[in-house]
Tab-separated table of C-alpha atoms and ligand atoms in Angstrom:
chain	number	residue	atom	x	y	z
A	1	MET	CA	3.342	88.997	38.201
A	2	PRO	CA	1.783	87.028	40.267
A	3	PRO	CA	-2.174	86.068	39.060
A	4	ILE	CA	-4.597	89.196	38.192
A	5	PRO	CA	-8.072	87.924	40.101
A	6	PRO	CA	-11.139	88.367	38.361
A	7	ASP	CA	-12.410	92.046	39.921
A	8	GLN	CA	-9.210	93.752	38.878
A	9	GLN	CA	-8.887	92.541	35.851
A	10	GLN	CA	-11.062	94.901	33.937
A	11	SER	CA	-9.505	97.931	35.520
A	12	LEU	CA	-6.067	95.896	34.305
A	13	VAL	CA	-7.603	96.520	30.913
A	14	ALA	CA	-8.741	99.790	31.040
A	15	ARG	CA	-5.506	100.684	32.537
A	16	LEU	CA	-3.273	99.436	29.610
A	17	MET	CA	-5.969	100.793	27.247
A	18	GLN	CA	-5.379	104.341	28.460
A	19	ALA	CA	-1.611	103.817	28.533
A	20	CYS	CA	-2.153	102.960	24.697
A	21	GLY	CA	-2.816	106.438	24.032
A	22	GLY	CA	-3.629	107.225	20.857
A	23	SER	CA	-7.870	107.423	20.671
A	24	TYR	CA	-9.880	110.392	19.270
A	25	SER	CA	-12.304	112.084	21.670
A	26	PRO	CA	-16.195	111.216	20.961
A	27	GLN	CA	-16.840	114.509	18.973
A	28	THR	CA	-14.006	114.275	16.423
A	29	ARG	CA	-15.129	110.109	16.134
A	30	ARG	CA	-18.888	111.846	15.398
A	31	LYS	CA	-17.538	113.741	12.539
A	32	TYR	CA	-17.037	111.049	10.214
A	33	PHE	CA	-19.672	108.743	8.810
A	34	ILE	CA	-19.352	105.340	10.543
A	35	THR	CA	-21.834	103.144	11.511
A	36	GLY	CA	-22.325	100.791	14.080
A	37	PRO	CA	-24.495	97.700	13.819
A	38	GLN	CA	-26.502	96.250	16.331
A	39	TRP	CA	-25.624	92.655	14.992
A	40	ALA	CA	-21.838	92.924	15.785
A	41	ALA	CA	-22.013	94.512	19.126
A	42	ALA	CA	-24.355	92.316	20.203
A	43	TYR	CA	-22.401	89.439	18.793
A	44	GLU	CA	-21.922	86.795	21.203
A	45	GLY	CA	-19.342	84.618	19.860
A	46	GLN	CA	-21.031	81.645	18.425
A	47	ALA	CA	-20.375	80.234	15.216
A	48	LEU	CA	-20.390	76.887	13.904
A	49	PHE	CA	-18.142	74.926	16.166
A	50	HIS	CA	-18.419	77.599	18.759
A	51	ALA	CA	-20.365	78.331	21.432
A	52	PRO	CA	-20.972	81.584	22.978
A	53	THR	CA	-18.980	83.318	24.933
A	54	ARG	CA	-20.783	86.546	25.619
A	55	LYS	CA	-23.624	87.833	26.797
A	56	PRO	CA	-26.831	88.815	24.708
A	57	VAL	CA	-26.392	92.616	24.723
A	58	PRO	CA	-30.037	94.698	23.773
A	59	PHE	CA	-30.343	97.289	21.300
A	60	GLU	CA	-30.829	99.425	24.065
A	61	GLU	CA	-27.263	99.326	25.969
A	62	VAL	CA	-25.506	99.379	22.159
A	63	ILE	CA	-27.120	102.264	21.248
A	64	ARG	CA	-25.765	103.782	24.818
A	65	GLN	CA	-22.885	102.576	24.555
A	66	TYR	CA	-22.034	103.946	20.904
A	67	ALA	CA	-23.374	106.856	22.178
A	68	GLU	CA	-20.349	107.355	24.394
A	69	ILE	CA	-17.915	106.117	22.402
A	70	GLY	CA	-18.722	108.565	19.448
A	71	ILE	CA	-20.264	106.111	16.777
A	72	ALA	CA	-22.787	108.178	15.577
A	73	HIS	CA	-24.930	105.835	13.420
A	74	TRP	CA	-26.541	102.591	14.187
A	75	CYS	CA	-28.115	99.854	11.901
A	76	THR	CA	-29.545	96.087	12.674
A	77	HIS	CA	-30.963	93.291	10.934
A	78	ASP	CA	-34.840	92.928	11.663
A	79	THR	CA	-34.574	90.164	13.367
A	80	ASP	CA	-31.552	91.111	15.400
A	81	VAL	CA	-33.969	93.808	17.293
A	82	ILE	CA	-37.645	92.299	16.628
A	83	PRO	CA	-38.118	88.483	17.153
A	84	THR	CA	-39.148	87.018	13.819
A	85	GLU	CA	-43.157	86.102	15.100
A	86	ALA	CA	-43.315	89.998	16.179
A	87	LEU	CA	-42.410	91.112	12.470
A	88	GLY	CA	-45.085	93.290	10.757
A	89	LYS	CA	-47.604	92.696	14.439
A	90	ASP	CA	-48.237	95.083	17.181
A	91	GLY	CA	-45.023	94.287	18.781
A	92	GLN	CA	-42.909	95.801	15.651
A	93	GLN	CA	-44.750	98.391	16.141
A	94	GLU	CA	-43.798	98.804	20.178
A	95	ILE	CA	-40.344	97.546	19.499
A	96	VAL	CA	-39.054	100.247	16.602
A	97	ALA	CA	-41.266	103.166	18.789
A	98	ARG	CA	-38.627	101.982	21.771
A	99	ILE	CA	-35.773	102.212	19.303
A	100	ALA	CA	-36.655	105.398	17.718
A	101	ALA	CA	-36.198	106.933	21.590
A	102	SER	CA	-33.370	105.478	22.083
A	103	LEU	CA	-31.744	107.032	19.063
A	104	ARG	CA	-33.021	110.338	20.093
A	105	GLN	CA	-32.357	109.897	23.490
A	106	HIS	CA	-28.015	109.419	22.851
A	107	GLY	CA	-28.058	111.707	19.577
A	108	LEU	CA	-27.537	108.698	17.270
A	109	ALA	CA	-29.229	108.614	13.614
A	110	CYS	CA	-30.189	105.224	12.071
A	111	SER	CA	-28.427	104.563	8.690
A	112	MET	CA	-29.151	101.359	7.319
A	113	VAL	CA	-31.568	98.160	7.873
A	114	THR	CA	-31.336	94.767	6.762
A	115	THR	CA	-33.447	91.829	6.496
A	116	GLU	CA	-31.886	88.685	7.856
A	117	THR	CA	-32.401	85.914	5.050
A	118	PHE	CA	-29.865	83.627	6.654
A	119	HIS	CA	-30.433	82.502	9.765
A	120	HIS	CA	-34.506	81.515	9.647
A	121	ALA	CA	-35.427	77.823	8.621
A	122	VAL	CA	-37.595	79.181	6.265
A	123	TRP	CA	-34.604	80.449	4.261
A	124	ALA	CA	-33.256	76.974	4.214
A	125	ALA	CA	-33.448	76.469	0.253
A	126	SER	CA	-33.208	80.538	-0.316
A	127	PRO	CA	-35.212	83.793	-0.118
A	128	ALA	CA	-35.684	83.147	-4.043
A	129	ALA	CA	-36.782	79.045	-2.780
A	130	GLU	CA	-38.986	77.187	-5.801
A	131	ALA	CA	-41.486	77.444	-2.912
A	132	PRO	CA	-43.723	80.227	-3.857
A	133	GLU	CA	-44.656	81.067	-0.395
A	134	VAL	CA	-41.306	81.237	0.547
A	135	ARG	CA	-40.895	83.442	-1.957
A	136	SER	CA	-43.627	85.861	-1.696
A	137	TYR	CA	-42.329	85.677	2.301
A	138	ALA	CA	-39.205	86.695	1.388
A	139	ALA	CA	-40.994	90.310	-0.863
A	140	TRP	CA	-42.965	90.720	2.413
A	141	ARG	CA	-40.324	90.869	4.844
A	142	VAL	CA	-37.315	93.066	2.728
A	143	SER	CA	-40.851	95.127	2.022
A	144	ASN	CA	-41.423	95.057	5.868
A	145	THR	CA	-37.681	96.303	6.146
A	146	VAL	CA	-38.143	99.015	4.341
A	147	ARG	CA	-40.993	99.752	6.173
A	148	ILE	CA	-38.873	100.047	9.475
A	149	GLY	CA	-36.331	101.751	7.833
A	150	HIS	CA	-38.607	104.541	7.224
A	151	ALA	CA	-39.783	104.510	10.248
A	152	LEU	CA	-36.216	105.163	11.899
A	153	GLY	CA	-35.748	107.204	8.734
A	154	ALA	CA	-33.003	105.419	7.795
A	155	LYS	CA	-31.295	106.176	3.943
A	156	PHE	CA	-29.900	103.082	3.183
A	157	ALA	CA	-30.719	99.226	2.984
A	158	VAL	CA	-28.904	96.321	2.395
A	159	TYR	CA	-29.008	93.097	1.101
A	160	TRP	CA	-26.778	89.996	1.978
A	161	PRO	CA	-28.203	86.752	-0.277
A	162	GLY	CA	-26.155	84.477	1.554
A	163	SER	CA	-28.654	81.625	1.342
A	164	LEU	CA	-29.153	82.093	-2.511
A	165	GLY	CA	-27.087	79.215	-3.229
A	166	TYR	CA	-26.845	75.196	-2.889
A	167	TYR	CA	-24.497	72.613	-1.578
A	168	VAL	CA	-25.391	70.069	-4.231
A	169	GLN	CA	-25.741	71.260	-7.712
A	170	GLY	CA	-28.390	70.037	-9.688
A	171	ALA	CA	-31.629	70.875	-7.630
A	172	VAL	CA	-31.717	74.051	-8.439
A	173	VAL	CA	-32.059	76.409	-11.836
A	174	GLU	CA	-29.934	79.271	-11.409
A	175	THR	CA	-31.490	81.396	-14.193
A	176	ASP	CA	-34.676	81.104	-12.320
A	177	THR	CA	-33.707	81.971	-9.053
A	178	LEU	CA	-31.887	84.677	-10.394
A	179	ARG	CA	-35.169	86.012	-11.537
A	180	TRP	CA	-37.285	85.049	-8.000
A	181	TYR	CA	-34.158	86.785	-7.080
A	182	ALA	CA	-34.671	90.054	-8.442
A	183	ASP	CA	-38.539	89.779	-7.635
A	184	SER	CA	-37.979	90.377	-3.623
A	185	LEU	CA	-35.656	93.200	-4.625
A	186	ASN	CA	-38.009	94.887	-7.323
A	187	ALA	CA	-41.210	94.762	-4.209
A	188	ALA	CA	-38.581	96.654	-1.417
A	189	CYS	CA	-37.772	99.075	-4.100
A	190	GLU	CA	-42.001	99.174	-5.480
A	191	THR	CA	-42.767	99.327	-1.398
A	192	ASP	CA	-40.244	101.887	-0.873
A	193	ILE	CA	-41.742	104.169	-3.215
A	194	ALA	CA	-45.342	104.311	-2.379
A	195	LEU	CA	-43.485	104.934	1.287
A	196	ALA	CA	-41.111	107.513	0.773
A	197	ALA	CA	-44.518	109.263	-1.236
A	198	SER	CA	-46.845	109.499	1.000
A	199	ALA	CA	-44.232	109.963	3.906
A	200	GLY	CA	-42.763	112.859	1.996
A	201	ARG	CA	-38.993	111.404	2.108
A	202	PRO	CA	-36.030	110.257	-0.174
A	203	THR	CA	-36.356	106.388	-1.071
A	204	LEU	CA	-33.827	104.608	0.446
A	205	ARG	CA	-30.379	103.334	-1.468
A	206	HIS	CA	-30.746	99.769	-1.619
A	207	CYS	CA	-27.291	98.041	-1.953
A	208	LEU	CA	-26.487	94.092	-2.648
A	209	GLU	CA	-23.654	92.926	-0.891
A	210	ALA	CA	-21.361	89.801	-1.719
A	211	LYS	CA	-20.100	87.050	-0.068
A	212	PRO	CA	-18.001	84.413	-2.383
A	213	PHE	CA	-18.204	81.130	-0.381
A	214	GLU	CA	-20.527	81.022	3.341
A	215	PRO	CA	-23.137	79.796	4.453
A	216	GLN	CA	-24.154	78.085	1.098
A	217	ALA	CA	-21.389	76.177	-0.367
A	218	GLU	CA	-21.721	77.932	-3.781
A	219	ILE	CA	-23.593	80.969	-4.193
A	220	LEU	CA	-25.161	82.818	-7.197
A	221	LEU	CA	-23.910	85.937	-6.895
A	222	PRO	CA	-20.131	85.734	-5.093
A	223	THR	CA	-18.782	88.653	-5.640
A	224	SER	CA	-19.312	92.522	-6.174
A	225	ASP	CA	-18.680	92.224	-10.078
A	226	ALA	CA	-21.651	89.829	-10.364
A	227	MET	CA	-24.166	91.791	-8.639
A	228	LEU	CA	-22.725	94.465	-10.919
A	229	ALA	CA	-23.816	92.417	-13.791
A	230	PHE	CA	-27.368	91.260	-11.965
A	231	ILE	CA	-28.565	95.410	-11.603
A	232	ALA	CA	-27.943	95.967	-14.774
A	233	SER	CA	-29.191	92.796	-16.002
A	234	GLY	CA	-32.646	93.475	-16.961
A	235	LEU	CA	-34.036	91.810	-14.243
A	236	LEU	CA	-34.656	94.726	-11.982
A	237	THR	CA	-37.519	96.974	-11.998
A	238	HIS	CA	-35.905	100.126	-11.090
A	239	PRO	CA	-32.152	99.329	-11.407
A	240	GLU	CA	-30.867	103.038	-10.565
A	241	MET	CA	-32.383	102.414	-6.650
A	242	VAL	CA	-30.107	99.723	-6.621
A	243	GLY	CA	-26.058	99.557	-5.934
A	244	LEU	CA	-23.334	97.991	-3.981
A	245	ASN	CA	-22.527	97.818	-0.326
A	246	PRO	CA	-18.764	95.748	-0.485
A	247	GLU	CA	-17.735	94.563	2.447
A	248	TYR	CA	-14.064	94.777	2.470
A	249	LEU	CA	-13.131	91.175	3.916
A	250	HIS	CA	-15.713	89.840	1.143
A	251	GLU	CA	-13.542	90.378	-1.363
A	252	LEU	CA	-10.755	89.894	0.118
A	253	MET	CA	-11.947	86.126	0.224
A	254	TRP	CA	-12.182	85.282	-2.790
A	255	GLY	CA	-8.968	86.492	-3.790
A	256	ALA	CA	-9.519	89.896	-5.336
A	257	ALA	CA	-7.928	93.130	-4.665
A	258	PRO	CA	-10.251	94.573	-2.481
A	259	ARG	CA	-9.188	98.187	-3.990
A	260	ALA	CA	-9.660	97.227	-7.458
A	261	ALA	CA	-13.161	95.601	-6.656
A	262	LEU	CA	-14.344	99.056	-5.250
A	263	ALA	CA	-12.488	101.022	-8.270
A	264	ARG	CA	-14.499	99.054	-10.265
A	265	ALA	CA	-18.055	99.540	-8.111
A	266	LEU	CA	-16.516	103.116	-7.974
A	267	LEU	CA	-16.777	103.033	-12.004
A	268	ALA	CA	-20.163	102.031	-12.010
A	269	GLY	CA	-21.216	104.761	-9.988
A	270	LYS	CA	-22.521	101.849	-7.433
A	271	LEU	CA	-20.575	102.784	-4.410
A	272	TRP	CA	-22.848	103.697	-1.809
A	273	HIS	CA	-22.047	101.844	1.337
A	274	PHE	CA	-18.885	99.739	2.474
A	275	ASP	CA	-18.554	96.875	5.401
A	276	ILE	CA	-15.295	97.718	6.846
A	277	ASN	CA	-13.509	94.765	8.182
A	278	ASP	CA	-10.160	92.542	7.842
A	279	GLY	CA	-9.285	89.167	8.002
A	280	TYR	CA	-7.764	86.919	5.393
A	281	ARG	CA	-7.904	85.553	1.780
A	282	LEU	CA	-9.060	82.284	1.211
A	283	LYS	CA	-10.339	81.502	4.467
A	284	HIS	CA	-13.489	81.802	5.928
A	285	ASP	CA	-15.748	85.008	7.119
A	286	VAL	CA	-13.300	85.759	10.536
A	287	ASP	CA	-14.729	89.262	10.360
A	288	ILE	CA	-11.604	90.422	12.278
A	289	ALA	CA	-11.792	94.905	13.076
A	290	VAL	CA	-10.340	97.080	10.521
A	291	GLY	CA	-6.675	96.675	9.896
A	292	LEU	CA	-5.666	94.488	12.464
A	293	VAL	CA	-4.590	92.445	9.513
A	294	ASN	CA	-3.931	94.105	6.412
A	295	PRO	CA	-2.744	97.841	7.374
A	296	LEU	CA	-1.187	98.231	4.295
A	297	ASP	CA	-3.466	97.231	2.115
A	298	TRP	CA	-6.422	99.568	3.925
A	299	LEU	CA	-4.445	102.463	3.699
A	300	ASN	CA	-3.695	102.103	-0.238
A	301	VAL	CA	-8.105	101.427	-0.108
A	302	LEU	CA	-8.574	104.294	1.833
A	303	VAL	CA	-6.542	106.653	-0.832
A	304	LEU	CA	-8.137	105.029	-3.407
A	305	LEU	CA	-11.728	106.259	-1.522
A	306	ARG	CA	-10.761	109.188	-0.706
A	307	SER	CA	-9.527	110.474	-3.947
A	308	HIS	CA	-12.437	109.925	-5.368
A	309	ASN	CA	-14.698	111.643	-3.103
A	310	TYR	CA	-16.719	108.610	-1.817
A	311	THR	CA	-19.271	109.840	0.392
A	312	GLY	CA	-21.168	107.020	2.286
A	313	PRO	CA	-20.810	105.088	5.297
A	314	PHE	CA	-18.155	103.098	6.923
A	315	ASN	CA	-19.991	99.999	8.814
A	316	LEU	CA	-17.939	98.708	11.489
A	317	ASP	CA	-19.188	95.127	10.346
A	318	TYR	CA	-16.790	92.844	12.119
A	319	LYS	CA	-16.737	90.320	15.154
A	320	PRO	CA	-15.445	91.125	18.194
A	321	PRO	CA	-13.066	88.568	19.306
A	322	ARG	CA	-14.442	85.605	21.489
A	323	THR	CA	-11.598	85.902	24.011
A	324	THR	CA	-12.851	89.875	24.052
A	325	SER	CA	-15.517	90.362	27.366
A	326	ASN	CA	-18.677	91.726	27.435
A	327	TYR	CA	-16.828	94.531	28.843
A	328	GLY	CA	-14.116	94.420	25.984
A	329	VAL	CA	-16.304	95.162	23.383
A	330	PHE	CA	-17.184	98.745	24.446
A	331	ALA	CA	-13.992	99.337	26.044
A	332	VAL	CA	-11.447	98.039	23.221
A	333	SER	CA	-12.551	96.590	20.931
A	334	PHE	CA	-15.209	99.498	19.401
A	335	PRO	CA	-13.063	102.371	20.335
A	336	THR	CA	-10.259	101.157	18.897
A	337	ALA	CA	-11.615	99.891	15.581
A	338	VAL	CA	-12.980	102.871	15.088
A	339	ASP	CA	-9.751	104.518	15.834
A	340	ARG	CA	-7.630	102.735	13.415
A	341	PHE	CA	-10.078	103.791	10.910
A	342	ILE	CA	-10.076	107.455	11.640
A	343	THR	CA	-6.156	106.956	11.979
A	344	LEU	CA	-6.081	105.176	8.138
A	345	TRP	CA	-8.453	107.481	6.759
A	346	GLU	CA	-6.219	110.343	7.676
A	347	MET	CA	-2.728	108.779	6.899
A	348	ALA	CA	-4.752	108.383	3.612
A	349	GLY	CA	-4.869	112.151	3.609
A	350	GLU	CA	-1.384	112.639	3.930
A	351	ALA	CA	-0.392	110.029	1.346
A	352	ILE	CA	-2.593	111.951	-1.583
A	353	ALA	CA	-0.934	115.510	-0.037
A	354	ASP	CA	2.533	113.798	-0.349
A	355	PRO	CA	5.207	115.472	-2.144
A	356	ILE	CA	6.802	112.530	-3.270
A	357	ILE	CA	4.056	110.759	-4.517
A	358	SER	CA	1.750	112.886	-6.317
A	359	GLU	CA	5.532	114.190	-8.073
A	360	ALA	CA	6.145	110.265	-8.768
A	361	VAL	CA	2.919	109.857	-10.077
A	362	ALA	CA	2.894	112.719	-12.372
A	363	ALA	CA	6.115	111.679	-13.963
A	364	LEU	CA	4.593	108.406	-14.350
A	365	ARG	CA	1.816	109.895	-15.914
A	366	SER	CA	4.369	112.440	-18.470
A	367	GLY	CA	6.104	109.309	-19.280
A	368	GLY	CA	9.529	109.744	-21.306
A	369	GLY	CA	8.779	111.764	-24.607
A	370	PRO	CA	7.233	111.003	-27.511
A	371	VAL	CA	8.233	107.857	-29.453
A	372	PRO	CA	6.501	106.559	-32.820
A	373	PRO	CA	3.596	105.070	-32.020
A	374	ALA	CA	4.146	101.772	-33.678
A	375	ASP	CA	7.368	101.275	-32.009
A	376	ALA	CA	7.276	98.979	-28.664
A	377	GLU	CA	11.427	99.163	-28.052
A	378	ALA	CA	11.206	102.944	-28.358
A	379	ALA	CA	7.920	103.247	-25.803
A	380	THR	CA	9.866	101.029	-23.264
A	381	ALA	CA	12.711	102.586	-23.339
A	382	ALA	CA	11.429	106.081	-22.706
A	383	ASN	CA	9.896	104.979	-19.811
A	384	ARG	CA	12.577	102.715	-18.083
A	385	GLU	CA	13.963	104.230	-15.337
A	386	LEU	CA	10.431	105.804	-14.270
A	387	LEU	CA	9.120	102.491	-13.588
A	388	THR	CA	11.115	102.066	-11.136
A	389	LEU	CA	8.535	104.579	-9.487
A	390	HIS	CA	6.127	102.085	-9.099
A	391	GLU	CA	8.337	100.108	-5.997
A	392	LEU	CA	9.531	103.846	-4.802
A	393	ILE	CA	5.395	105.244	-3.954
A	394	ALA	CA	4.730	101.783	-2.364
A	395	HIS	CA	8.204	102.134	-0.624
A	396	ARG	CA	6.870	105.336	0.269
A	397	LEU	CA	3.045	104.422	1.360
A	398	PHE	CA	5.047	101.954	4.165
A	399	GLN	CA	6.814	105.089	5.773
A	400	ILE	CA	3.498	106.739	5.572
A	401	LEU	CA	1.906	104.088	7.330
A	402	VAL	CA	4.801	103.372	10.126
A	403	GLY	CA	5.419	107.678	10.483
A	404	GLN	CA	8.920	106.652	8.813
A	405	HIS	CA	8.008	110.049	6.489
A	406	ARG	CA	7.996	111.854	10.084
A	407	GLY	CA	10.992	111.263	10.828
A	408	ARG	CA	10.871	107.744	12.861
A	409	VAL	CA	13.548	105.785	12.381
A	410	TYR	CA	15.496	102.910	14.191
A	411	SER	CA	18.939	103.926	15.535
A	412	LEU	CA	21.224	100.757	15.712
B	501	3MF	C1	-22.249	88.675	6.572
B	501	3MF	C2	-22.606	89.969	6.725
B	501	3MF	C3	-23.926	90.104	7.109
B	501	3MF	C4	-23.881	91.649	6.132
B	501	3MF	C5	-25.030	91.899	6.701
B	501	3MF	C6	-25.724	92.656	5.542
B	501	3MF	C7	-24.181	90.056	9.299
B	501	3MF	O1	-20.575	87.663	6.324
B	501	3MF	O2	-21.446	90.707	6.127
B	501	3MF	O3	-23.626	90.791	8.485
B	501	3MF	O4	-22.930	92.216	6.394
B	501	3MF	O5	-25.926	90.984	6.827
B	501	3MF	O6	-26.419	93.973	6.445
B	502	MG	MG1	-17.912	89.388	7.098
B	503	MG	MG1	-21.271	92.923	5.779
């Protein structure tokens, strides 16, 4: 093939994208509670060892592009859209009004707001630092985000306490730090209650998001399970207002089965919001788009969520690769992520309705017949052949994933 001059590359990408087929219409995509973060679309490709590879994208452009793709909900950190120095000032009101107008114009809703408590130098020792002035600033920041949330009609507030930890041990007293962290969440909930009452709106659902490592070396609330314990610890004045925003990759990173971590959150009644992406166990937070690494695991996750009637948002918290251009972010990255999610979600519906899986699950639950309760040998023997169904079910899920249940085979 001869070289493809730069001015012909977008059309090549567009043609091959078209040739891929299998994309859903914007109307279909809008039926799912898929949320698009400002920061994901505007991510410029920078990282500790990486210079940016893309240009900044203002919120007007992100909202316009999401509307065109069919992503019906948008979310943001406070400082994704408002410079730190403008927070709480007139500049904030003016920007929030512009965001509201942009959302209205393109028919999007703001689903969630979140506070950046990890990037700015003020958070060097975490939002729950020893310094009282940092802590009162943190309480003000999260309360200010709640105010922005109400102004934009959001239903959720998310908190990722990624800087709540340390690099070296001994200086930070974990118990005090966690008490102080609870103080800022309590302030956010109190502000929310007051604002909701005066605006005649429901309070927000405040969702904690765990990540086991990064950016601190040691994290005080590293997993969704740790956060469930924190919510139930007695430190929160309104634990009923606080739930979880697990992120698929963050659970995978520490070695969890994301499906099992989500199941624990479901049982606690705290699975309120879900960041969807993909990546690898025991690696850093690579934030690859949903389904590109672990599609079978993702199918299983969605079977769990569908069968337990999860109705919260699916938040596209991933980073378009540094190799993807600004054009590619909206032409390839977002539409394909949305379409893989929809495909996996619908496949999960097929798995739940699959007669083979249903019969196998029912048979396993019926067991092999009554045996005396104290007889291990008899209980083992009663299920000897039935237990082979575990592997058969796993095989059937693979078949559903690759379309073999509909007759896709390779003739050799
Ligand atoms: C970091 C994250 C964050 C959180 C966000 C919460 C930048 O690994 O996942 O995204 O999701 O701060 O809303
Ligand atoms: Mg992540
Ligand atoms: Mg996240």
